[in-house]
PDB file of C-alpha atoms and ligand atoms in Angstrom:
ATOM      1  CA  MET A   1      -4.881  -8.305 -36.983  1.00 95.00           C
ATOM      2  CA  THR A   2      -8.625  -8.586 -38.123  1.00 97.00           C
ATOM      3  CA  ALA A   3     -10.961 -11.967 -38.678  1.00 98.00           C
ATOM      4  CA  GLU A   4     -10.891 -11.343 -42.763  1.00 98.00           C
ATOM      5  CA  GLU A   5      -6.790 -11.209 -42.548  1.00 98.00           C
ATOM      6  CA  ALA A   6      -6.645 -14.439 -39.604  1.00 98.00           C
ATOM      7  CA  LYS A   7      -9.167 -16.398 -42.470  1.00 98.00           C
ATOM      8  CA  LYS A   8      -6.980 -15.146 -45.479  1.00 98.00           C
ATOM      9  CA  LEU A   9      -3.814 -16.084 -43.502  1.00 98.00           C
ATOM     10  CA  ILE A  10      -5.113 -19.641 -42.434  1.00 98.00           C
ATOM     11  CA  ARG A  11      -7.010 -20.814 -45.819  1.00 98.00           C
ATOM     12  CA  PRO A  12      -4.069 -21.575 -47.502  1.00 98.00           C
ATOM     13  CA  MET A  13      -2.599 -23.561 -44.828  1.00 98.00           C
ATOM     14  CA  LEU A  14      -5.505 -25.803 -43.749  1.00 98.00           C
ATOM     15  CA  SER A  15      -7.419 -28.666 -45.608  1.00 98.00           C
ATOM     16  CA  GLU A  16     -10.913 -27.458 -46.409  1.00 98.00           C
ATOM     17  CA  LYS A  17     -12.024 -29.733 -43.386  1.00 98.00           C
ATOM     18  CA  ARG A  18      -9.756 -28.146 -40.938  1.00 98.00           C
ATOM     19  CA  TYR A  19     -10.704 -25.006 -42.310  1.00 98.00           C
ATOM     20  CA  HIS A  20     -14.491 -25.151 -42.131  1.00 98.00           C
ATOM     21  CA  HIS A  21     -13.451 -26.860 -38.146  1.00 98.00           C
ATOM     22  CA  SER A  22     -11.352 -22.949 -37.574  1.00 98.00           C
ATOM     23  CA  LEU A  23     -14.515 -21.142 -38.714  1.00 98.00           C
ATOM     24  CA  CYS A  24     -17.053 -23.272 -36.421  1.00 98.00           C
ATOM     25  CA  VAL A  25     -14.323 -23.135 -33.302  1.00 99.00           C
ATOM     26  CA  ALA A  26     -14.101 -19.105 -33.795  1.00 98.00           C
ATOM     27  CA  LYS A  27     -18.130 -18.832 -34.051  1.00 98.00           C
ATOM     28  CA  GLU A  28     -18.473 -21.104 -30.736  1.00 98.00           C
ATOM     29  CA  ALA A  29     -15.871 -19.273 -29.224  1.00 99.00           C
ATOM     30  CA  VAL A  30     -17.481 -15.760 -30.059  1.00 99.00           C
ATOM     31  CA  ARG A  31     -20.771 -17.136 -28.249  1.00 98.00           C
ATOM     32  CA  LEU A  32     -19.038 -18.911 -25.452  1.00 98.00           C
ATOM     33  CA  ALA A  33     -17.010 -15.301 -25.057  1.00 98.00           C
ATOM     34  CA  LYS A  34     -19.991 -13.166 -24.794  1.00 98.00           C
ATOM     35  CA  ARG A  35     -21.682 -15.480 -22.229  1.00 98.00           C
ATOM     36  CA  TYR A  36     -18.801 -16.143 -19.954  1.00 98.00           C
ATOM     37  CA  GLY A  37     -17.672 -12.463 -20.228  1.00 98.00           C
ATOM     38  CA  ALA A  38     -14.395 -12.787 -22.495  1.00 98.00           C
ATOM     39  CA  ASP A  39     -13.364 -10.359 -24.996  1.00 98.00           C
ATOM     40  CA  PRO A  40     -15.282 -11.745 -28.322  1.00 98.00           C
ATOM     41  CA  GLU A  41     -13.121 -10.379 -31.217  1.00 98.00           C
ATOM     42  CA  LYS A  42     -10.192 -12.265 -29.132  1.00 98.00           C
ATOM     43  CA  ALA A  43     -11.814 -15.356 -29.260  1.00 98.00           C
ATOM     44  CA  ARG A  44     -12.721 -14.997 -32.863  1.00 98.00           C
ATOM     45  CA  LEU A  45      -9.083 -14.367 -33.654  1.00 98.00           C
ATOM     46  CA  ALA A  46      -8.012 -17.121 -31.133  1.00 99.00           C
ATOM     47  CA  GLY A  47     -10.664 -19.641 -32.595  1.00 98.00           C
ATOM     48  CA  LEU A  48     -10.008 -19.025 -36.272  1.00 98.00           C
ATOM     49  CA  LEU A  49      -5.809 -19.109 -35.463  1.00 98.00           C
ATOM     50  CA  HIS A  50      -5.845 -21.935 -32.919  1.00 98.00           C
ATOM     51  CA  ASP A  51      -4.994 -24.972 -35.656  1.00 98.00           C
ATOM     52  CA  ILE A  52      -2.782 -23.034 -38.231  1.00 98.00           C
ATOM     53  CA  ALA A  53       0.275 -25.920 -37.713  1.00 98.00           C
ATOM     54  CA  LYS A  54      -1.964 -28.481 -37.654  1.00 98.00           C
ATOM     55  CA  ASP A  55      -1.691 -29.331 -41.590  1.00 98.00           C
ATOM     56  CA  ILE A  56       1.971 -28.878 -41.824  1.00 98.00           C
ATOM     57  CA  PRO A  57       3.841 -31.988 -42.321  1.00 98.00           C
ATOM     58  CA  ALA A  58       5.455 -33.468 -39.195  1.00 98.00           C
ATOM     59  CA  GLU A  59       8.795 -33.542 -40.208  1.00 98.00           C
ATOM     60  CA  LYS A  60       8.707 -29.642 -41.292  1.00 98.00           C
ATOM     61  CA  GLN A  61       6.781 -29.009 -38.042  1.00 98.00           C
ATOM     62  CA  LEU A  62      10.050 -30.201 -36.208  1.00 98.00           C
ATOM     63  CA  LYS A  63      12.199 -28.195 -38.161  1.00 98.00           C
ATOM     64  CA  MET A  64       9.993 -25.132 -37.973  1.00 98.00           C
ATOM     65  CA  MET A  65      10.283 -26.035 -33.717  1.00 98.00           C
ATOM     66  CA  ALA A  66      13.651 -26.342 -34.092  1.00 98.00           C
ATOM     67  CA  GLY A  67      14.279 -23.493 -35.709  1.00 98.00           C
ATOM     68  CA  PHE A  68      12.398 -21.617 -33.047  1.00 98.00           C
ATOM     69  CA  ALA A  69      14.304 -22.719 -30.454  1.00 98.00           C
ATOM     70  CA  ILE A  70      11.433 -24.798 -29.085  1.00 98.00           C
ATOM     71  CA  ILE A  71      12.565 -27.517 -26.728  1.00 96.00           C
ATOM     72  CA  LEU A  72      10.138 -30.609 -26.425  1.00 97.00           C
ATOM     73  CA  THR A  73      10.492 -32.617 -23.144  1.00 97.00           C
ATOM     74  CA  ASP A  74      10.454 -36.823 -24.469  1.00 96.00           C
ATOM     75  CA  THR A  75       6.363 -36.837 -23.898  1.00 96.00           C
ATOM     76  CA  GLU A  76       6.021 -33.916 -26.365  1.00 97.00           C
ATOM     77  CA  ARG A  77       8.188 -35.018 -28.750  1.00 97.00           C
ATOM     78  CA  ALA A  78       6.805 -38.503 -28.977  1.00 97.00           C
ATOM     79  CA  SER A  79       3.080 -37.027 -29.183  1.00 97.00           C
ATOM     80  CA  ARG A  80       2.886 -35.390 -32.679  1.00 97.00           C
ATOM     81  CA  LYS A  81      -0.709 -33.906 -31.863  1.00 97.00           C
ATOM     82  CA  LEU A  82       0.920 -31.613 -29.351  1.00 98.00           C
ATOM     83  CA  TRP A  83       3.022 -29.763 -31.597  1.00 98.00           C
ATOM     84  CA  HIS A  84       0.442 -28.127 -33.672  1.00 98.00           C
ATOM     85  CA  ALA A  85      -0.503 -26.210 -30.472  1.00 98.00           C
ATOM     86  CA  VAL A  86       3.233 -25.154 -29.132  1.00 98.00           C
ATOM     87  CA  LEU A  87       4.387 -24.256 -32.759  1.00 98.00           C
ATOM     88  CA  GLY A  88       1.330 -22.683 -34.076  1.00 98.00           C
ATOM     89  CA  ALA A  89       1.760 -20.246 -30.674  1.00 98.00           C
ATOM     90  CA  ALA A  90       5.438 -19.530 -31.954  1.00 98.00           C
ATOM     91  CA  TYR A  91       4.510 -19.262 -35.675  1.00 98.00           C
ATOM     92  CA  LEU A  92       2.122 -16.540 -35.098  1.00 98.00           C
ATOM     93  CA  GLU A  93       4.390 -14.824 -32.899  1.00 98.00           C
ATOM     94  CA  LYS A  94       7.627 -14.442 -34.914  1.00 98.00           C
ATOM     95  CA  GLU A  95       6.162 -15.278 -38.320  1.00 98.00           C
ATOM     96  CA  CYS A  96       2.743 -13.727 -38.653  1.00 98.00           C
ATOM     97  CA  GLY A  97       3.100 -10.487 -36.318  1.00 97.00           C
ATOM     98  CA  VAL A  98       0.231 -11.317 -33.977  1.00 98.00           C
ATOM     99  CA  ALA A  99       1.334  -9.694 -30.684  1.00 97.00           C
ATOM    100  CA  ASP A 100      -1.446 -10.201 -28.527  1.00 98.00           C
ATOM    101  CA  GLY A 101      -0.088 -12.807 -25.344  1.00 98.00           C
ATOM    102  CA  GLU A 102      -3.879 -13.795 -24.500  1.00 98.00           C
ATOM    103  CA  ILE A 103      -4.355 -14.817 -28.122  1.00 98.00           C
ATOM    104  CA  LEU A 104      -0.933 -16.561 -28.406  1.00 98.00           C
ATOM    105  CA  GLN A 105      -1.347 -18.001 -24.990  1.00 98.00           C
ATOM    106  CA  ALA A 106      -4.781 -19.278 -26.199  1.00 99.00           C
ATOM    107  CA  VAL A 107      -3.529 -21.137 -29.067  1.00 99.00           C
ATOM    108  CA  ARG A 108      -0.635 -22.521 -26.821  1.00 98.00           C
ATOM    109  CA  TRP A 109      -2.635 -24.327 -24.601  1.00 98.00           C
ATOM    110  CA  HIS A 110      -5.440 -25.443 -26.619  1.00 98.00           C
ATOM    111  CA  THR A 111      -4.710 -29.119 -27.154  1.00 98.00           C
ATOM    112  CA  THR A 112      -3.543 -29.938 -23.515  1.00 98.00           C
ATOM    113  CA  GLY A 113      -5.131 -27.431 -21.385  1.00 98.00           C
ATOM    114  CA  ARG A 114      -2.747 -26.414 -18.310  1.00 98.00           C
ATOM    115  CA  VAL A 115      -3.384 -25.345 -14.472  1.00 98.00           C
ATOM    116  CA  GLY A 116      -4.537 -21.740 -14.216  1.00 98.00           C
ATOM    117  CA  MET A 117      -5.928 -21.284 -17.689  1.00 98.00           C
ATOM    118  CA  SER A 118      -6.945 -17.771 -18.220  1.00 98.00           C
ATOM    119  CA  LEU A 119     -10.629 -17.177 -19.202  1.00 98.00           C
ATOM    120  CA  LEU A 120      -9.590 -16.809 -23.147  1.00 99.00           C
ATOM    121  CA  GLU A 121      -8.086 -19.683 -22.864  1.00 99.00           C
ATOM    122  CA  LYS A 122     -10.995 -21.849 -21.939  1.00 98.00           C
ATOM    123  CA  VAL A 123     -13.160 -20.454 -23.930  1.00 99.00           C
ATOM    124  CA  ILE A 124     -11.335 -22.116 -26.996  1.00 99.00           C
ATOM    125  CA  PHE A 125     -10.481 -25.162 -25.165  1.00 99.00           C
ATOM    126  CA  THR A 126     -14.249 -25.712 -24.822  1.00 98.00           C
ATOM    127  CA  ALA A 127     -14.961 -24.302 -27.960  1.00 98.00           C
ATOM    128  CA  ASP A 128     -12.550 -26.787 -29.822  1.00 98.00           C
ATOM    129  CA  PHE A 129     -14.619 -29.496 -28.022  1.00 98.00           C
ATOM    130  CA  VAL A 130     -18.141 -28.573 -28.811  1.00 98.00           C
ATOM    131  CA  SER A 131     -18.056 -26.791 -32.077  1.00 98.00           C
ATOM    132  CA  GLU A 132     -20.791 -27.534 -34.480  1.00 98.00           C
ATOM    133  CA  ASP A 133     -18.680 -29.594 -36.627  1.00 98.00           C
ATOM    134  CA  ARG A 134     -18.076 -32.267 -33.738  1.00 97.00           C
ATOM    135  CA  ASP A 135     -19.687 -35.125 -33.937  1.00 96.00           C
ATOM    136  CA  TYR A 136     -18.225 -37.742 -31.462  1.00 93.00           C
ATOM    137  CA  LYS A 137     -20.197 -39.476 -29.083  1.00 93.00           C
ATOM    138  CA  GLY A 138     -21.003 -37.377 -26.364  1.00 94.00           C
ATOM    139  CA  VAL A 139     -20.869 -33.855 -27.687  1.00 97.00           C
ATOM    140  CA  GLU A 140     -24.048 -33.204 -26.903  1.00 98.00           C
ATOM    141  CA  GLU A 141     -23.549 -33.701 -23.172  1.00 98.00           C
ATOM    142  CA  LEU A 142     -20.703 -31.774 -23.450  1.00 98.00           C
ATOM    143  CA  ARG A 143     -22.484 -28.818 -25.132  1.00 98.00           C
ATOM    144  CA  ARG A 144     -25.053 -28.929 -22.263  1.00 98.00           C
ATOM    145  CA  LEU A 145     -22.435 -28.649 -20.002  1.00 98.00           C
ATOM    146  CA  ALA A 146     -21.003 -25.729 -21.852  1.00 98.00           C
ATOM    147  CA  GLU A 147     -24.138 -24.135 -20.636  1.00 98.00           C
ATOM    148  CA  GLU A 148     -23.496 -24.378 -17.583  1.00 97.00           C
ATOM    149  CA  SER A 149     -19.928 -23.717 -16.998  1.00 98.00           C
ATOM    150  CA  LEU A 150     -16.880 -23.928 -18.952  1.00 98.00           C
ATOM    151  CA  GLU A 151     -15.110 -25.481 -16.119  1.00 98.00           C
ATOM    152  CA  ALA A 152     -18.040 -28.391 -16.467  1.00 98.00           C
ATOM    153  CA  ALA A 153     -17.429 -28.836 -19.718  1.00 98.00           C
ATOM    154  CA  MET A 154     -13.261 -29.073 -19.702  1.00 98.00           C
ATOM    155  CA  ARG A 155     -13.846 -31.349 -16.628  1.00 98.00           C
ATOM    156  CA  GLU A 156     -15.804 -33.705 -18.786  1.00 98.00           C
ATOM    157  CA  GLY A 157     -13.993 -32.934 -22.130  1.00 98.00           C
ATOM    158  CA  THR A 158     -10.501 -34.239 -20.404  1.00 98.00           C
ATOM    159  CA  ALA A 159     -11.951 -36.827 -18.529  1.00 98.00           C
ATOM    160  CA  PHE A 160     -12.947 -37.971 -22.145  1.00 97.00           C
ATOM    161  CA  THR A 161      -9.835 -37.638 -23.691  1.00 98.00           C
ATOM    162  CA  ILE A 162      -7.620 -38.897 -20.743  1.00 98.00           C
ATOM    163  CA  GLY A 163      -9.849 -41.971 -21.142  1.00 98.00           C
ATOM    164  CA  GLU A 164      -9.270 -42.163 -25.016  1.00 97.00           C
ATOM    165  CA  LEU A 165      -5.829 -42.101 -24.936  1.00 98.00           C
ATOM    166  CA  ALA A 166      -5.528 -44.449 -21.775  1.00 98.00           C
ATOM    167  CA  GLY A 167      -7.554 -46.760 -23.914  1.00 98.00           C
ATOM    168  CA  ALA A 168      -5.086 -46.559 -26.878  1.00 98.00           C
ATOM    169  CA  GLN A 169      -2.163 -46.479 -24.328  1.00 98.00           C
ATOM    170  CA  ALA A 170      -1.087 -43.096 -25.779  1.00 97.00           C
ATOM    171  CA  LEU A 171       1.077 -41.152 -24.043  1.00 98.00           C
ATOM    172  CA  ILE A 172      -0.951 -38.451 -21.647  1.00 98.00           C
ATOM    173  CA  HIS A 173       0.634 -35.048 -21.051  1.00 98.00           C
ATOM    174  CA  PRO A 174       1.406 -34.005 -17.425  1.00 98.00           C
ATOM    175  CA  ASP A 175      -0.316 -30.645 -18.545  1.00 98.00           C
ATOM    176  CA  THR A 176      -3.694 -32.603 -19.284  1.00 98.00           C
ATOM    177  CA  VAL A 177      -3.766 -34.288 -16.150  1.00 98.00           C
ATOM    178  CA  ALA A 178      -2.862 -31.583 -14.065  1.00 98.00           C
ATOM    179  CA  LEU A 179      -5.828 -29.326 -15.513  1.00 98.00           C
ATOM    180  CA  TYR A 180      -8.317 -32.485 -14.957  1.00 98.00           C
ATOM    181  CA  ASN A 181      -7.098 -32.986 -11.345  1.00 98.00           C
ATOM    182  CA  GLU A 182      -7.595 -28.967 -10.978  1.00 98.00           C
ATOM    183  CA  LEU A 183     -11.010 -29.001 -12.051  1.00 98.00           C
ATOM    184  CA  LEU A 184     -11.758 -31.944 -10.108  1.00 97.00           C
ATOM    185  CA  LEU A 185     -10.448 -30.317  -6.867  1.00 96.00           C
ATOM    186  CA  GLU A 186     -12.094 -27.182  -7.867  1.00 94.00           C
ATOM    187  CA  LYS A 187     -15.242 -29.236  -7.801  1.00 90.00           C
ATOM    188  CA  ASN A 188     -15.050 -30.964  -4.692  1.00 82.00           C
ATOM    189  CA  GLY A 189     -13.911 -27.735  -2.941  1.00 79.00           C
ATOM    190  CA  LYS A 190     -17.297 -26.226  -3.697  1.00 63.00           C
TER     191      LYS A 190
HETATM  192  O1  DGI B   1      -6.669 -30.039 -33.482  1.00 81.55           O
HETATM  193  P1  DGI B   1      -7.897 -30.612 -32.527  1.00 81.55           P
HETATM  194  O2  DGI B   1      -7.751 -31.764 -33.655  1.00 81.55           O
HETATM  195  O3  DGI B   1      -9.092 -29.562 -33.304  1.00 81.55           O
HETATM  196  O4  DGI B   1      -8.087 -30.773 -31.187  1.00 81.55           O
HETATM  197  P2  DGI B   1      -6.925 -30.887 -30.552  1.00 81.55           P
HETATM  198  O5  DGI B   1      -6.035 -29.656 -30.729  1.00 81.55           O
HETATM  199  O6  DGI B   1      -7.664 -30.571 -29.046  1.00 81.55           O
HETATM  200  O7  DGI B   1      -6.140 -32.168 -30.677  1.00 81.55           O
HETATM  201  C1  DGI B   1      -6.928 -33.515 -30.578  1.00 81.55           C
HETATM  202  C2  DGI B   1      -5.306 -34.320 -30.292  1.00 81.55           C
HETATM  203  O8  DGI B   1      -4.710 -34.206 -29.363  1.00 81.55           O
HETATM  204  C3  DGI B   1      -6.523 -35.432 -29.985  1.00 81.55           C
HETATM  205  O9  DGI B   1      -6.602 -36.298 -30.910  1.00 81.55           O
HETATM  206  C4  DGI B   1      -6.076 -35.895 -28.565  1.00 81.55           C
HETATM  207  C5  DGI B   1      -4.587 -35.187 -28.464  1.00 81.55           C
HETATM  208  N1  DGI B   1      -4.535 -34.776 -26.856  1.00 81.55           N
HETATM  209  C6  DGI B   1      -5.086 -34.169 -26.171  1.00 81.55           C
HETATM  210  N2  DGI B   1      -3.908 -34.343 -25.035  1.00 81.55           N
HETATM  211  C7  DGI B   1      -3.296 -35.015 -25.129  1.00 81.55           C
HETATM  212  C8  DGI B   1      -3.387 -35.620 -26.357  1.00 81.55           C
HETATM  213  N3  DGI B   1      -2.717 -36.202 -26.747  1.00 81.55           N
HETATM  214  C9  DGI B   1      -1.475 -37.106 -26.485  1.00 81.55           C
HETATM  215  N4  DGI B   1      -0.956 -37.613 -26.499  1.00 81.55           N
HETATM  216  N5  DGI B   1      -1.455 -36.737 -24.944  1.00 81.55           N
HETATM  217  C10 DGI B   1      -2.293 -35.039 -24.407  1.00 81.55           C
HETATM  218  O10 DGI B   1      -2.230 -35.219 -23.414  1.00 81.55           O
HETATM  219 FE1   FE B   2      -5.897 -28.360 -32.374  1.00 81.55          FE
HETATM  220 FE1   FE B   3      -9.483 -27.410 -33.452  1.00 81.55          FE
END
Protein backbone atom coordinates (compact mmCIF):
# COMPACT_ATOMS: atom_id res chain seq x y z
CA MET A 1 0.00 0.00 0.00
CA THR A 2 1.26 3.46 -0.89
CA ALA A 3 0.73 6.56 1.24
CA GLU A 4 -1.71 7.87 -1.37
CA GLU A 5 -3.71 4.64 -1.16
CA ALA A 6 -3.71 4.81 2.64
CA LYS A 7 -5.03 8.39 2.51
CA LYS A 8 -7.79 7.37 0.10
CA LEU A 9 -8.68 4.49 2.41
CA ILE A 10 -8.96 6.54 5.61
CA ARG A 11 -10.48 9.75 4.17
CA PRO A 12 -14.11 8.49 3.95
CA MET A 13 -13.87 6.74 7.34
CA LEU A 14 -12.76 9.73 9.39
CA SER A 15 -14.03 13.16 10.38
CA GLU A 16 -12.14 16.15 8.98
CA LYS A 17 -10.43 16.64 12.35
CA ARG A 18 -9.45 12.98 12.74
CA TYR A 19 -8.16 12.87 9.16
CA HIS A 20 -6.02 15.93 9.84
CA HIS A 21 -4.76 14.28 13.05
CA SER A 22 -3.79 11.16 11.07
CA LEU A 23 -1.80 13.24 8.56
CA CYS A 24 -0.04 14.99 11.44
CA VAL A 25 0.79 11.71 13.19
CA ALA A 26 2.16 10.31 9.92
CA LYS A 27 4.36 13.36 9.45
CA GLU A 28 5.69 13.19 13.00
CA ALA A 29 6.15 9.41 12.75
CA VAL A 30 8.34 9.85 9.65
CA ARG A 31 10.42 12.44 11.47
CA LEU A 32 10.86 10.24 14.57
CA ALA A 33 11.58 7.18 12.42
CA LYS A 34 14.42 9.02 10.68
CA ARG A 35 15.75 10.27 13.98
CA TYR A 36 15.69 6.90 15.75
CA GLY A 37 16.37 4.49 12.89
CA ALA A 38 12.94 3.00 12.15
CA ASP A 39 11.63 2.53 8.58
CA PRO A 40 10.18 5.94 7.57
CA GLU A 41 7.76 4.50 4.98
CA LYS A 42 6.33 1.99 7.45
CA ALA A 43 6.05 4.81 9.97
CA ARG A 44 4.19 6.96 7.44
CA LEU A 45 1.70 4.19 6.66
CA ALA A 46 1.17 3.21 10.30
CA GLY A 47 0.67 6.88 11.20
CA LEU A 48 -1.90 7.36 8.45
CA LEU A 49 -3.74 4.15 9.36
CA HIS A 50 -3.51 4.09 13.17
CA ASP A 51 -6.95 5.62 13.91
CA ILE A 52 -8.81 4.09 10.94
CA ALA A 53 -11.49 2.56 13.19
CA LYS A 54 -11.80 5.52 15.58
CA ASP A 55 -14.91 7.11 14.07
CA ILE A 56 -16.90 3.90 13.56
CA PRO A 57 -19.95 3.99 15.87
CA ALA A 58 -19.46 1.95 19.06
CA GLU A 59 -22.19 -0.59 18.30
CA LYS A 60 -20.72 -1.22 14.87
CA GLN A 61 -17.23 -1.56 16.36
CA LEU A 62 -18.54 -4.29 18.67
CA LYS A 63 -20.21 -6.10 15.78
CA MET A 64 -17.08 -5.90 13.64
CA MET A 65 -14.91 -7.19 16.48
CA ALA A 66 -17.29 -10.11 16.95
CA GLY A 67 -17.03 -10.76 13.19
CA PHE A 68 -13.24 -10.90 13.49
CA ALA A 69 -13.57 -13.25 16.50
CA ILE A 70 -11.87 -10.73 18.77
CA ILE A 71 -12.37 -11.64 22.43
CA LEU A 72 -12.28 -8.69 24.83
CA THR A 73 -11.41 -8.86 28.52
CA ASP A 74 -13.85 -7.21 30.94
CA THR A 75 -11.60 -4.13 31.15
CA GLU A 76 -11.44 -3.87 27.36
CA ARG A 77 -15.16 -4.28 26.88
CA ALA A 78 -15.78 -1.47 29.39
CA SER A 79 -13.20 0.90 27.81
CA ARG A 80 -14.56 1.80 24.40
CA LYS A 81 -11.69 4.15 23.61
CA LEU A 82 -9.44 1.10 23.43
CA TRP A 83 -11.49 -0.72 20.79
CA HIS A 84 -10.35 1.25 17.77
CA ALA A 85 -6.75 0.05 18.12
CA VAL A 86 -7.62 -3.66 18.31
CA LEU A 87 -10.32 -3.40 15.67
CA GLY A 88 -8.24 -1.16 13.41
CA ALA A 89 -5.42 -3.70 13.17
CA ALA A 90 -7.82 -6.59 12.43
CA TYR A 91 -9.75 -4.54 9.87
CA LEU A 92 -6.57 -3.47 8.07
CA GLU A 93 -5.33 -7.05 7.95
CA LYS A 94 -8.57 -8.77 6.98
CA GLU A 95 -10.39 -6.20 4.85
CA CYS A 96 -7.76 -3.83 3.49
CA GLY A 97 -4.97 -6.19 2.49
CA VAL A 98 -2.34 -4.77 4.85
CA ALA A 99 0.01 -7.70 5.28
CA ASP A 100 2.93 -6.01 7.03
CA GLY A 101 2.95 -7.36 10.59
CA GLU A 102 5.07 -4.49 11.89
CA ILE A 103 2.54 -1.92 10.70
CA LEU A 104 -0.38 -3.97 12.03
CA GLN A 105 1.28 -4.26 15.44
CA ALA A 106 2.00 -0.52 15.55
CA VAL A 107 -1.73 0.11 15.04
CA ARG A 108 -2.72 -2.64 17.48
CA TRP A 109 -0.68 -1.23 20.37
CA HIS A 110 -0.92 2.50 19.70
CA THR A 111 -3.41 3.25 22.50
CA THR A 112 -2.40 1.12 25.50
CA GLY A 113 1.19 0.36 24.55
CA ARG A 114 2.61 -2.87 25.94
CA VAL A 115 5.76 -4.40 27.41
CA GLY A 116 8.49 -5.03 24.85
CA MET A 117 7.33 -2.61 22.17
CA SER A 118 9.13 -2.60 18.82
CA LEU A 119 10.86 0.56 17.58
CA LEU A 120 8.04 1.20 15.08
CA GLU A 121 5.39 0.72 17.81
CA LYS A 122 7.24 3.26 19.97
CA VAL A 123 7.48 5.71 17.08
CA ILE A 124 3.71 5.60 16.48
CA PHE A 125 2.87 5.68 20.19
CA THR A 126 5.07 8.77 20.64
CA ALA A 127 4.00 10.49 17.42
CA ASP A 128 0.36 10.16 18.54
CA PHE A 129 1.24 12.10 21.73
CA VAL A 130 3.31 14.89 20.16
CA SER A 131 1.92 15.42 16.62
CA GLU A 132 1.50 19.07 15.66
CA ASP A 133 -2.30 19.02 16.02
CA ARG A 134 -2.00 18.18 19.74
CA ASP A 135 -2.33 21.12 22.13
CA TYR A 136 -2.99 19.70 25.62
CA LYS A 137 -1.20 21.10 28.65
CA GLY A 138 2.28 19.60 28.83
CA VAL A 139 2.63 18.75 25.14
CA GLU A 140 5.65 21.06 24.78
CA GLU A 141 7.51 19.14 27.49
CA LEU A 142 6.63 15.86 25.78
CA ARG A 143 7.95 17.22 22.47
CA ARG A 144 11.20 18.19 24.19
CA LEU A 145 11.50 14.72 25.71
CA ALA A 146 10.83 13.10 22.32
CA GLU A 147 14.07 14.72 21.12
CA GLU A 148 15.92 13.10 24.04
CA SER A 149 14.54 9.59 23.58
CA LEU A 150 11.30 7.83 22.68
CA GLU A 151 11.35 6.15 26.08
CA ALA A 152 11.58 9.47 27.94
CA ALA A 153 8.55 10.81 26.08
CA MET A 154 6.64 7.58 26.57
CA ARG A 155 7.41 7.59 30.32
CA GLU A 156 6.01 11.09 30.68
CA GLY A 157 3.13 10.32 28.32
CA THR A 158 1.99 7.15 30.07
CA ALA A 159 2.32 8.86 33.47
CA PHE A 160 0.11 11.64 32.14
CA THR A 161 -2.48 9.21 30.70
CA ILE A 162 -2.58 7.08 33.84
CA GLY A 163 -2.95 10.20 35.99
CA GLU A 164 -5.82 11.48 33.86
CA LEU A 165 -7.58 8.12 33.87
CA ALA A 166 -7.19 7.65 37.62
CA GLY A 167 -8.39 11.23 38.18
CA ALA A 168 -11.55 10.43 36.24
CA GLN A 169 -11.88 7.02 37.92
CA ALA A 170 -11.63 5.42 34.49
CA LEU A 171 -10.34 1.89 34.06
CA ILE A 172 -6.63 1.59 33.37
CA HIS A 173 -5.67 -1.25 31.06
CA PRO A 174 -3.03 -3.63 32.50
CA ASP A 175 -0.93 -3.23 29.34
CA THR A 176 -0.71 0.53 29.98
CA VAL A 177 0.41 -0.06 33.57
CA ALA A 178 2.89 -2.74 32.48
CA LEU A 179 4.43 -0.39 29.91
CA TYR A 180 4.70 2.40 32.48
CA ASN A 181 6.42 0.10 34.97
CA GLU A 182 8.80 -1.20 32.31
CA LEU A 183 9.79 2.35 31.33
CA LEU A 184 10.48 3.26 34.97
CA LEU A 185 12.48 0.09 35.62
CA GLU A 186 14.57 0.73 32.50
CA LYS A 187 15.23 4.30 33.59
CA ASN A 188 16.14 3.40 37.16
CA GLY A 189 18.33 0.53 35.98
CA LYS A 190 20.46 2.91 33.93
O1 LIG B 1 -7.05 7.88 19.21
P1 LIG B 1 -6.34 9.10 19.75
O2 LIG B 1 -7.27 10.02 20.47
O3 LIG B 1 -5.52 9.81 18.74
O4 LIG B 1 -5.30 8.58 20.86
P2 LIG B 1 -5.29 7.16 21.61
O5 LIG B 1 -5.56 6.05 20.68
O6 LIG B 1 -4.01 7.12 22.40
O7 LIG B 1 -6.55 7.23 22.57
C1 LIG B 1 -6.46 8.01 23.66
C2 LIG B 1 -7.63 7.72 24.56
O8 LIG B 1 -7.57 6.41 25.07
C3 LIG B 1 -7.59 8.69 25.70
O9 LIG B 1 -8.89 9.21 25.92
C4 LIG B 1 -7.15 7.86 26.85
C5 LIG B 1 -7.59 6.47 26.46
N1 LIG B 1 -6.73 5.45 27.04
C6 LIG B 1 -5.42 5.26 26.86
N2 LIG B 1 -4.98 4.24 27.63
C7 LIG B 1 -6.07 3.80 28.30
C8 LIG B 1 -7.17 4.56 27.90
N3 LIG B 1 -8.41 4.39 28.38
C9 LIG B 1 -8.59 3.43 29.27
N4 LIG B 1 -9.81 3.25 29.75
N5 LIG B 1 -7.57 2.65 29.73
C10 LIG B 1 -6.30 2.78 29.27
O10 LIG B 1 -5.40 2.05 29.70
FE1 LIG C 1 -6.03 6.17 18.59
FE1 LIG D 1 -4.35 9.03 17.18
